[in-house]
Short mmCIF file of C-alpha atoms in Angstrom, two decimals:
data_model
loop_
_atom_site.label_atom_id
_atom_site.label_comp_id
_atom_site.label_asym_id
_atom_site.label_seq_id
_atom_site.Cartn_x
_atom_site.Cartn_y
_atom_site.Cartn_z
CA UNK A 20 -39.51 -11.02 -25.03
CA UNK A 21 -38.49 -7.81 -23.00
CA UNK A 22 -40.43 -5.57 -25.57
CA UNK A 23 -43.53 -8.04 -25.87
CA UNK A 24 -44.07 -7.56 -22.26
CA UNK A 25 -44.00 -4.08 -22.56
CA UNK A 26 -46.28 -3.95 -25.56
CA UNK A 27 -48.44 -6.15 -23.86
CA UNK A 28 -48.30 -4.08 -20.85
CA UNK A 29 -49.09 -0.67 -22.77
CA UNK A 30 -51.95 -2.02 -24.58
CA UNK A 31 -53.69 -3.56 -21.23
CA UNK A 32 -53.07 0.54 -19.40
CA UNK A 33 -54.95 1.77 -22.17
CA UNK A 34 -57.67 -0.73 -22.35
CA UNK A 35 -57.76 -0.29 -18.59
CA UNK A 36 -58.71 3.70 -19.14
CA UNK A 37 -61.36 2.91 -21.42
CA UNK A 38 -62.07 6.11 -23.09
CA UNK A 39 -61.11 8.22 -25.70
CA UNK A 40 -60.89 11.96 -25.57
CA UNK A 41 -62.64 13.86 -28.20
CA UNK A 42 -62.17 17.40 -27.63
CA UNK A 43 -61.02 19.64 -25.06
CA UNK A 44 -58.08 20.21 -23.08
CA UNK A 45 -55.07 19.71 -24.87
CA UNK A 46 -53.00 17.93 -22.17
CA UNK A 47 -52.80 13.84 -23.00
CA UNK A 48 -55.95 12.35 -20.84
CA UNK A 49 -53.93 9.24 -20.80
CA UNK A 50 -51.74 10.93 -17.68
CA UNK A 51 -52.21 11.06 -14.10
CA UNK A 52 -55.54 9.28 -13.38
CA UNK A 53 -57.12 10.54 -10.23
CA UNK A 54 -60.26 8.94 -9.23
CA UNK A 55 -63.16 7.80 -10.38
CA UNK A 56 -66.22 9.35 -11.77
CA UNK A 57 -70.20 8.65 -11.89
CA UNK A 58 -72.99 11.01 -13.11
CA UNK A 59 -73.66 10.94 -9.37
CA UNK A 60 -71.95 12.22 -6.37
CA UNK A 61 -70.48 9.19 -5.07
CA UNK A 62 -67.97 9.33 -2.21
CA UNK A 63 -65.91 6.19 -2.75
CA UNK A 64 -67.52 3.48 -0.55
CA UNK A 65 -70.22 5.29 0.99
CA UNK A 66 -73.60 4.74 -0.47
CA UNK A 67 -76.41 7.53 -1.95
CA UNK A 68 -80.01 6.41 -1.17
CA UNK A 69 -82.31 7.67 -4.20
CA UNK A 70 -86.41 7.76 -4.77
CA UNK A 71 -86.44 6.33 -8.04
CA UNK A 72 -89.34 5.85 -10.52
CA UNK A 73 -89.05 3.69 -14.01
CA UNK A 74 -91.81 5.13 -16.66
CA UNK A 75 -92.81 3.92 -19.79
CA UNK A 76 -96.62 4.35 -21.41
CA UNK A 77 -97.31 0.81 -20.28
CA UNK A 78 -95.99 0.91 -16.50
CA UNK A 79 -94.77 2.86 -13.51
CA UNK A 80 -92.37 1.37 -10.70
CA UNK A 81 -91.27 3.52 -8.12
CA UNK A 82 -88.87 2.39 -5.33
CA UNK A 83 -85.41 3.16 -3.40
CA UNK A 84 -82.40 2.24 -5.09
CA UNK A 85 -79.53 2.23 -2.20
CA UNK A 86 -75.84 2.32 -4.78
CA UNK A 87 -72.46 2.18 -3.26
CA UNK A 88 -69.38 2.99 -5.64
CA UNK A 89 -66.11 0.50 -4.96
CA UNK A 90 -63.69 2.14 -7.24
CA UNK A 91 -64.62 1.05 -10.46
CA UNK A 92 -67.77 -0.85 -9.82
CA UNK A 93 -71.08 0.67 -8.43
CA UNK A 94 -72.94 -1.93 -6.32
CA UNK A 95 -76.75 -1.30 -5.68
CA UNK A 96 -80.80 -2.64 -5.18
CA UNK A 97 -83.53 -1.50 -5.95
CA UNK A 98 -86.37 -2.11 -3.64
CA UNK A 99 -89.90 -0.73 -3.29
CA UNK A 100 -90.43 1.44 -0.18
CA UNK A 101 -91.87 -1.23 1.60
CA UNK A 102 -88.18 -2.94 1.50
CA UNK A 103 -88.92 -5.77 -1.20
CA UNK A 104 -85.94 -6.30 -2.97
CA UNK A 105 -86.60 -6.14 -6.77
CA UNK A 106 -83.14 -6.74 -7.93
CA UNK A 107 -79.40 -6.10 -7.08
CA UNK A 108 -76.99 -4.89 -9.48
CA UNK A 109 -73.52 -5.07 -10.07
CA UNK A 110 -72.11 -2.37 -12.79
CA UNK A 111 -68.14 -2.56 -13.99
CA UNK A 112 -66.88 -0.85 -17.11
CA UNK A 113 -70.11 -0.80 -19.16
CA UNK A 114 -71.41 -4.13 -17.79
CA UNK A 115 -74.39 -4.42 -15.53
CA UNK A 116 -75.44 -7.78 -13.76
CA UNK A 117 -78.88 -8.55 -12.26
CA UNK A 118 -79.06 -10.63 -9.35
CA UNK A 119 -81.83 -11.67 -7.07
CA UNK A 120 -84.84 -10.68 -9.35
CA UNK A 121 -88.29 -10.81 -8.30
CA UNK A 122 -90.13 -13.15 -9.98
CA UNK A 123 -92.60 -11.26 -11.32
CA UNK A 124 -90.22 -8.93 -12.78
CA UNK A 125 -87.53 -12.11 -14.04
CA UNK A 126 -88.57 -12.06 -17.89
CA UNK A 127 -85.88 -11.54 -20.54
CA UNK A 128 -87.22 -8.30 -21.79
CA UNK A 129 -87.14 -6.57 -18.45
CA UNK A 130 -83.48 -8.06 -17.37
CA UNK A 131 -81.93 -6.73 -20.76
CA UNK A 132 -83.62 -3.44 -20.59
CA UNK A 133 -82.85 -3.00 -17.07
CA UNK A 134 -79.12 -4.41 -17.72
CA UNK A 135 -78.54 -2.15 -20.45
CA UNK A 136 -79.85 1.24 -19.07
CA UNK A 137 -78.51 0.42 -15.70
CA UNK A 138 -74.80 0.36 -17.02
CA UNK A 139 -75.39 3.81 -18.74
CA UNK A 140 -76.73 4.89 -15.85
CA UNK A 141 -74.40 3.80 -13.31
CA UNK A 142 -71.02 3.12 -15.10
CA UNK A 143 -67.85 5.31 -13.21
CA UNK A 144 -65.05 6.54 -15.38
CA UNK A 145 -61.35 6.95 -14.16
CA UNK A 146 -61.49 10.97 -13.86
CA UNK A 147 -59.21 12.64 -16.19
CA UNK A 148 -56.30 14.56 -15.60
CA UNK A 149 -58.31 17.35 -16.89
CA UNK A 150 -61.93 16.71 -16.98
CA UNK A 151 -62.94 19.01 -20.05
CA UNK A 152 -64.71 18.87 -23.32
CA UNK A 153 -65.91 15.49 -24.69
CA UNK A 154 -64.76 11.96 -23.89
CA UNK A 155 -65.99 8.47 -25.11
CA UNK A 156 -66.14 5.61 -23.73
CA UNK A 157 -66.61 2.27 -25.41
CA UNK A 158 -68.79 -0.92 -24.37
CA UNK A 159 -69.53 -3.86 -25.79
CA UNK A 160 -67.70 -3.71 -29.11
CA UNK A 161 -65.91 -0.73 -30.82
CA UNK A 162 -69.70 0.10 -32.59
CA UNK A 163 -71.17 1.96 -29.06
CA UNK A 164 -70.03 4.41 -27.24
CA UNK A 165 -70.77 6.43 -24.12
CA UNK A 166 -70.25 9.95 -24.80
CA UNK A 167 -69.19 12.44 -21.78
CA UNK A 168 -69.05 16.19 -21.37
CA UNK A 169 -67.53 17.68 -18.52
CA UNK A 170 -67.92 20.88 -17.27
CA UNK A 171 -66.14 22.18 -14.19
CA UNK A 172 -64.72 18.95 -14.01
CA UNK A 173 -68.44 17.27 -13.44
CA UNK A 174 -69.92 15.26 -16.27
CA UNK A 175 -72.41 17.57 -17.70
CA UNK A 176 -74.32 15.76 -20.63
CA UNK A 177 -74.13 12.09 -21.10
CA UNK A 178 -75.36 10.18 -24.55
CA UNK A 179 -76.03 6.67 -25.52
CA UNK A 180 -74.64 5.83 -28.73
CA UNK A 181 -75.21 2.46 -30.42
CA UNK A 182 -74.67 1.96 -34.12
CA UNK A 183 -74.19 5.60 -34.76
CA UNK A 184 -77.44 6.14 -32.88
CA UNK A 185 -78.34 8.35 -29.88
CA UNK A 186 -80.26 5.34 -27.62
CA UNK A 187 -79.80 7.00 -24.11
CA UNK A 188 -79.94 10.53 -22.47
CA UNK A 189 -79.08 12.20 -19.13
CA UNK A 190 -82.10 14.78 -19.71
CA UNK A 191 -81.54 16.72 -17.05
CA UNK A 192 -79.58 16.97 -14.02
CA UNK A 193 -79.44 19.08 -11.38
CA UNK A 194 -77.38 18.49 -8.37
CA UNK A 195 -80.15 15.83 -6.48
CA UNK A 196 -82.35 14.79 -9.18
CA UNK A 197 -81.33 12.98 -12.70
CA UNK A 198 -83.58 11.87 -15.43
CA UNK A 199 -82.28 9.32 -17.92
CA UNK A 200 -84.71 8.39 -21.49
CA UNK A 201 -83.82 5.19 -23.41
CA UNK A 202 -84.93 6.84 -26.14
CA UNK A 203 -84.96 3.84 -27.92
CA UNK A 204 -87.65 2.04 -26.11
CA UNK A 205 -89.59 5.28 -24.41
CA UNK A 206 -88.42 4.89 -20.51
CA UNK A 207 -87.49 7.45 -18.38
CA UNK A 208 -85.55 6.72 -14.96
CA UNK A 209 -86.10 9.59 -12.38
CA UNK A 210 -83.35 9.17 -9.81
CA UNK A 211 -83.63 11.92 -6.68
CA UNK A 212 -81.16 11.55 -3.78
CA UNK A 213 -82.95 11.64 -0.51
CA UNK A 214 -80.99 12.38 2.66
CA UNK A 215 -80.31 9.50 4.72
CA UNK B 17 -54.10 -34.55 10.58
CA UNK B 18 -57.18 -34.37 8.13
CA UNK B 19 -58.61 -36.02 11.03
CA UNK B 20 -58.19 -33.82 13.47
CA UNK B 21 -59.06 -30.53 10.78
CA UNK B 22 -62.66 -31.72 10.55
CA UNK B 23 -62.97 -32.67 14.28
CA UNK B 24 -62.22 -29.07 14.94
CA UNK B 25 -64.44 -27.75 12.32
CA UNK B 26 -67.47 -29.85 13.54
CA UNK B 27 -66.65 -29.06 17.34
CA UNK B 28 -66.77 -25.07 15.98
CA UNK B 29 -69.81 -25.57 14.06
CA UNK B 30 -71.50 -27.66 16.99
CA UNK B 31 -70.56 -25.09 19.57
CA UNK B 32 -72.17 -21.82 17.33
CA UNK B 33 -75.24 -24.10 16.76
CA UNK B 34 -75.47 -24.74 20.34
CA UNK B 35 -74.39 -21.14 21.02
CA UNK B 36 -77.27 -19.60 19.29
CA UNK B 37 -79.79 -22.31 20.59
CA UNK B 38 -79.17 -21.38 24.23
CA UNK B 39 -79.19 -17.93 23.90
CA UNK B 40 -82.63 -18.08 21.66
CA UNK B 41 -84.14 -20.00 24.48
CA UNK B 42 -82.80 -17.43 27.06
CA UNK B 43 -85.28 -14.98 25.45
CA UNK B 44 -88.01 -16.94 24.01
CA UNK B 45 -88.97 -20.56 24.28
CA UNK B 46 -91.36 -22.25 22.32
CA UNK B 47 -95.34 -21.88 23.61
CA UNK B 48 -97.17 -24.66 25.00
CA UNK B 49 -100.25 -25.83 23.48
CA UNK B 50 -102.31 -23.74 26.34
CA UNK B 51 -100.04 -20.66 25.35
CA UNK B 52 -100.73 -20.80 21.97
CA UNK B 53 -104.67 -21.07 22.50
CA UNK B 54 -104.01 -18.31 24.87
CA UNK B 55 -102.00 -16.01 22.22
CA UNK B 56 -104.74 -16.71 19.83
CA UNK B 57 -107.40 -15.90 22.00
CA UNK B 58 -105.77 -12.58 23.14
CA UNK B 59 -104.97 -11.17 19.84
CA UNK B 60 -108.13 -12.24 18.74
CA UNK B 61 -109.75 -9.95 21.45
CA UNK B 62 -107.78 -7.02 20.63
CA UNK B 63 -108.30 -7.32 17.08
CA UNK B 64 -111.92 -7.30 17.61
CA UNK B 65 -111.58 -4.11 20.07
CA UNK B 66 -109.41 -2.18 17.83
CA UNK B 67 -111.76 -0.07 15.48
CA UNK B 68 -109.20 2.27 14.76
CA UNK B 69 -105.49 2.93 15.62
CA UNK B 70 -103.13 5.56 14.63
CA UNK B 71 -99.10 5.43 15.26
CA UNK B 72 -95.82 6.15 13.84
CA UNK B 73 -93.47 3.90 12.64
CA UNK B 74 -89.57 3.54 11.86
CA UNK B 75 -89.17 0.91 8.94
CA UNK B 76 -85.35 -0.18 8.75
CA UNK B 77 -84.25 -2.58 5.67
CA UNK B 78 -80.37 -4.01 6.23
CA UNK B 79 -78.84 -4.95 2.76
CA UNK B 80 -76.21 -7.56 3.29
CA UNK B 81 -74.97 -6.98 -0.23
CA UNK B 82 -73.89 -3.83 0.76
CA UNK B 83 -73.26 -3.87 4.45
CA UNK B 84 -75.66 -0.80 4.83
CA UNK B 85 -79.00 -0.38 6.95
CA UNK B 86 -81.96 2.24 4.80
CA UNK B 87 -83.96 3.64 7.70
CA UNK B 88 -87.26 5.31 6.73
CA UNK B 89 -89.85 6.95 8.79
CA UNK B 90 -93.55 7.49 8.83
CA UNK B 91 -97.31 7.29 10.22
CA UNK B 92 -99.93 4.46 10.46
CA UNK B 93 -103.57 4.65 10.24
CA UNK B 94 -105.88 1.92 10.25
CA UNK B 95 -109.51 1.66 10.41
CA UNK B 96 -111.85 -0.87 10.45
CA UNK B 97 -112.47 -3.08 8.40
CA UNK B 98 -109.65 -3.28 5.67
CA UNK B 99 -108.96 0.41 5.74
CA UNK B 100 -104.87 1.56 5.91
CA UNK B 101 -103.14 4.32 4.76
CA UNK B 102 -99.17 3.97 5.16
CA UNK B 103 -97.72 7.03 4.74
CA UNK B 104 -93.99 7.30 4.67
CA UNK B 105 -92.41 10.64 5.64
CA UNK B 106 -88.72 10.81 5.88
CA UNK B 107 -86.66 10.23 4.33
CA UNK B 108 -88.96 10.21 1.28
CA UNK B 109 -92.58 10.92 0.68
CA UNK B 110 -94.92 8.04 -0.42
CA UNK B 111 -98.13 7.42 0.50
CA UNK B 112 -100.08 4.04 0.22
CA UNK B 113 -103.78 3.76 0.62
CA UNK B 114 -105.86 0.59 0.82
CA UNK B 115 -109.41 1.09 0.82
CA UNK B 116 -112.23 -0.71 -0.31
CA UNK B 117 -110.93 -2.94 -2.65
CA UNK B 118 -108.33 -0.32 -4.14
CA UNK B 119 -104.85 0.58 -3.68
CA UNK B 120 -104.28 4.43 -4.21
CA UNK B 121 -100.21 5.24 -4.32
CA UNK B 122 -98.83 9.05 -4.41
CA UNK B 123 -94.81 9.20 -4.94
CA UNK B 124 -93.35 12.11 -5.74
CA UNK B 125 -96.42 14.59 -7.30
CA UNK B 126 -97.37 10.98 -9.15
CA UNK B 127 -100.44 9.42 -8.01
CA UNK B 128 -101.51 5.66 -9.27
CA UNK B 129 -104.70 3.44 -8.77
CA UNK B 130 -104.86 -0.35 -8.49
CA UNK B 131 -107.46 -2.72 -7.88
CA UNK B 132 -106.36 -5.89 -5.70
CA UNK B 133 -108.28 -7.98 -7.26
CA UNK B 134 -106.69 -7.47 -10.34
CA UNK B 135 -103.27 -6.76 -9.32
CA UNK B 136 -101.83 -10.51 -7.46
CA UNK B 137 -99.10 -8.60 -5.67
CA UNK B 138 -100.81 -5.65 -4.18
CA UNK B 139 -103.27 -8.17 -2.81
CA UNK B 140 -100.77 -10.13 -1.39
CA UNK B 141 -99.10 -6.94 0.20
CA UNK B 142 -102.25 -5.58 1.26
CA UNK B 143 -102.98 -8.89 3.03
CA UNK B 144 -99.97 -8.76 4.97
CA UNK B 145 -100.13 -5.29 5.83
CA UNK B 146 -103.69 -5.55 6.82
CA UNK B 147 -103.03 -8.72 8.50
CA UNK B 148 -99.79 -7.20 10.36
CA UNK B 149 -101.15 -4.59 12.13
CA UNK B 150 -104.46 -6.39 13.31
CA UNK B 151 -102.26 -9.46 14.05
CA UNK B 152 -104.75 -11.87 14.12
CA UNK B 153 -105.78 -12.40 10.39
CA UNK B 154 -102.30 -13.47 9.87
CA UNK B 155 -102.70 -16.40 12.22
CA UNK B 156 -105.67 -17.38 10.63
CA UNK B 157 -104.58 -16.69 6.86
CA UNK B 158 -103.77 -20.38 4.87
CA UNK B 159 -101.23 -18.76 3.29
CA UNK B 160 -99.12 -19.12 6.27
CA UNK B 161 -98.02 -22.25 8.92
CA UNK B 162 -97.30 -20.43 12.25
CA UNK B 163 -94.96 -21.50 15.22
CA UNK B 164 -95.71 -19.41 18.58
CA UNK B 165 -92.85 -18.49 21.23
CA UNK B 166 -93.23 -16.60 24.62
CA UNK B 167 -91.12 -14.12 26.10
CA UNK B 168 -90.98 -12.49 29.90
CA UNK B 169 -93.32 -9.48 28.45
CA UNK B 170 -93.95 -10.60 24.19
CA UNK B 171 -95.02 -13.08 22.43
CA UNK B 172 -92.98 -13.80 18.80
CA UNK B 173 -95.59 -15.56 16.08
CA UNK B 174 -92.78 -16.67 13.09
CA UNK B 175 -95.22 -17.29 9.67
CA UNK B 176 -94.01 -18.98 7.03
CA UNK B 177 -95.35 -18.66 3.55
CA UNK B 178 -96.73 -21.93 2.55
CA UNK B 179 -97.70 -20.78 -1.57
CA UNK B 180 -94.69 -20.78 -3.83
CA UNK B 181 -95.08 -16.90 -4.71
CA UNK B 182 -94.77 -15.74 -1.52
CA UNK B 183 -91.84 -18.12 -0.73
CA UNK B 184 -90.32 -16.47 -3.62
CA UNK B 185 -89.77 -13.24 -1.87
CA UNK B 186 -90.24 -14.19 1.48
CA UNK B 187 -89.09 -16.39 4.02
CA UNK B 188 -90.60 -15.91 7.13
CA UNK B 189 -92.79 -13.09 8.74
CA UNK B 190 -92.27 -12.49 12.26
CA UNK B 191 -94.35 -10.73 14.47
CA UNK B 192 -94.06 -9.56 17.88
CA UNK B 193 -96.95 -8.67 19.88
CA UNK B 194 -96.48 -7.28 23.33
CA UNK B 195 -98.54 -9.14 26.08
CA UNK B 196 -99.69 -5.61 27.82
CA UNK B 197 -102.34 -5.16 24.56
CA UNK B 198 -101.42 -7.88 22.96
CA UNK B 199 -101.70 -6.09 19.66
CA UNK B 200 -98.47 -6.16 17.08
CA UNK B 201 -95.36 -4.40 18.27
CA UNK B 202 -92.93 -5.13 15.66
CA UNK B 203 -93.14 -6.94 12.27
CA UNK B 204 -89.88 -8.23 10.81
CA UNK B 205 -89.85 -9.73 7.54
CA UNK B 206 -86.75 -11.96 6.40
CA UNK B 207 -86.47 -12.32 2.62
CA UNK B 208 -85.32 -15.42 0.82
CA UNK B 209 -81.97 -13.72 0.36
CA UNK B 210 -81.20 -13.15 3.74
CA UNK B 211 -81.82 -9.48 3.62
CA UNK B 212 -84.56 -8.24 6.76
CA UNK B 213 -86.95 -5.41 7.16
CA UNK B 214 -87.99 -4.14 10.79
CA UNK B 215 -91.02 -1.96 11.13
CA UNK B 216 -90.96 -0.73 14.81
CA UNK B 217 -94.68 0.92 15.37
CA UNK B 218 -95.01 3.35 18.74
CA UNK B 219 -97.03 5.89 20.04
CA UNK B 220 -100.32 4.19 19.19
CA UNK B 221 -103.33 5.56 20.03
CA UNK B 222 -106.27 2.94 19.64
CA UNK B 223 -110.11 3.70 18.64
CA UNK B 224 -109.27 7.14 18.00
CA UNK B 225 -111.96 9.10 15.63
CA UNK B 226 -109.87 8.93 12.60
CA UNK B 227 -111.32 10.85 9.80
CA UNK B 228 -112.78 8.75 5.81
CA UNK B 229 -110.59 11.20 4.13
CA UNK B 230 -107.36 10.15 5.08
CA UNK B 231 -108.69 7.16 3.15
CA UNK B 232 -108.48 8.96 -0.13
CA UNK B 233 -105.63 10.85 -1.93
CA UNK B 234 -106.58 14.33 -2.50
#
């Protein structure tokens, strides 16, 4: 009974870290978690305020998205700059939630794109002992993965991978702007942290 | 006992709803029928006198989801009839132009052109922008029911969207228009959420020569 718990108990820790390494350092990543870690320079529960701008050939938003990371879940809306809400979002271990749409943006297509390229976008890792080399990091089924480099302990390249296939990209990032493609469906997010 | 729970819960609720009532009225109380021609009347007046007006504004937008308040900063110009340009400075840069018939936007290098009448929801923000700063084609707009309150030196107009669209994002429009020029002071909008924007306008300076190209994005 003793050793079931403990099974039980081992499994859930690893589930809990979510990611594999790959390559890299040659320590176990499985030890001494430290914090958590986003694409962006979150300071754990204070906010970043961003000009952000969703592109494909057939449209162009532009708005503020205000995000706040809690730990292990980044909170967030995105409005336009005139303060209308167009949706909140909720993102925890590869899982994004919409809430609050605006109507005219509430169809199914735009909820699951938005959805899926949101949790790429904003999904935090638990920070490895030693953030180097290549880590993944599975969602929704063992078939898709999010794929990390880090670099001087910062996550340098970050991939989409569904089905064996590169769907996502961080395309470039410098230390204020990021630019994400869903290469899949030809939309770029353009995320640039303004001051507050 | 169970009793006595829900007599203290309704004496609690009772006392905030009285609470709030009193110290609303302390401010503002609802205008008479006279006061209400009056506001009319007087907003009317300076609508009609206001050719042109120029001012800043602070726009702040709390987010109850995340306990935060996004402050943003900028310049108004308005000219008659249906010209604006709303040009937002810190902490981003985004300019919006309305001008006949057209919305012109430039964010970040990118610069977009709508027309209202083919584009529902930039009419509908163009109307209530318009309509906010000259105050008075708000009050007359169908789009809206109105309820008037005075104050020692404002008067508060609260507009309610009457069309299901707007209701969808909106839930009422406040304006406050000082009685010194009686033109709009302070527009907050509450949306169906809860969440509220406050744009604060000052320094304006009225029927100023304000020049057709700020009408147009370069």
């Amino acid at each position: 009974m003793l050793t079931r718990a403990l099974l039980i108990l081992c499994f859930a820790s690893t589930s809990l870290l979510g990611f594999t390494q790959i390559s890299g350092s040659e320590n176990d990543a499985n030890t001494a978690m430290r914090r958590f870690v986003s694409i962006f320079p979150f300071e754990d529960g204070k906010s970043l305020n961003f000009q952000a701008s969703v592109e494909h050939i057939n449209f162009y938003i532009t708005g503020v998205v205000v995000a706040k990371m809690m730990g292990d879940t980044v909170k967030g809306v995105f409005m336009n700059e005139f303060g209308i809400k167009v949706f909140e979002f909720e993102v925890l271990r590869g899982r994004c939630r919409l809430m609050q749409v605006l109507d005219i943006f509430d169809k199914w297509y735009f909820r699951k794109t938005i959805r899926n390229d949101f949790a790429f976008i904003f999904t935090v890792l638990e920070k490895p002992s030693e953030a180097v080399g290549v880590y993944e990091f599975p969602f929704r089924g063992e078939k898709n993965v999010y794929r990390y480099r880090f670099e001087h302990e910062k996550i340098a390249t970050l991939l989409r991978i569904e089905k064996g296939k590169t769907t996502a990209v961080l395309e470039c990032g410098s230390d204020s702007v990021f630019t994400f493609r869903n290469t899949d469906r030809n939309i770029s997010y353009k995320f640039n942290i303004v001051p507050k | 006992m169970k009793s006595i729970v829900l007599k203290a819960v309704f004496l609690a609720i009772a006392h905030v709803v009285v609470f709030h009532a009193l110290s609303f009225s302390q401010n503002l109380k609802p205008a008479t029928e006279l006061q209400k021609s009056e506001i009319i009347k007087k907003m009317q007046s300076a609508a009609l006198s206001t050719n042109s007006m120029e001012c800043k504004f602070v726009q702040s937008k709390t987010l109850s989801v995340l306990a935060e308040t996004v402050t943003s900063e900028g310049k108004m110009y308005f000219k008659k009839e249906n010209k604006l340009r709303w040009q937002y400075e810190k902490p981003y840069s985004y300019i919006y132009i309305l001008s006949e018939g057209k919305v012109y936007i430039k964010s970040e290098g990118n610069t977009s052109t709508f027309d209202t009448n083919s584009n529902k929801m930039f009419k509908e923000i163009s109307e209530i922008m318009i309509g906010g700063v000259r105050g008075n084609l708000l009050l007359n707009n169908k789009k809206f029911s109105a309820q008037y309150f005075m104050g020692a030196d404002k008067a508060v107009i609260k507009l309610t969207p009457t069309g299901a669209e707007l209701k969808n994002m909106i839930s009422s429009i406040n304006l406050t228009v000082s009685t010194s020029d009686w033109l709009v002071k302070s527009i907050e909008m509450v949306e169906k959420g809860g969440d509220i924007t406050l744009i604060t306008f000052t320094e304006k300076n009225v029927n100023k020569s304000i020049a057709d190209t700020l009408f147009r994005l370069n």
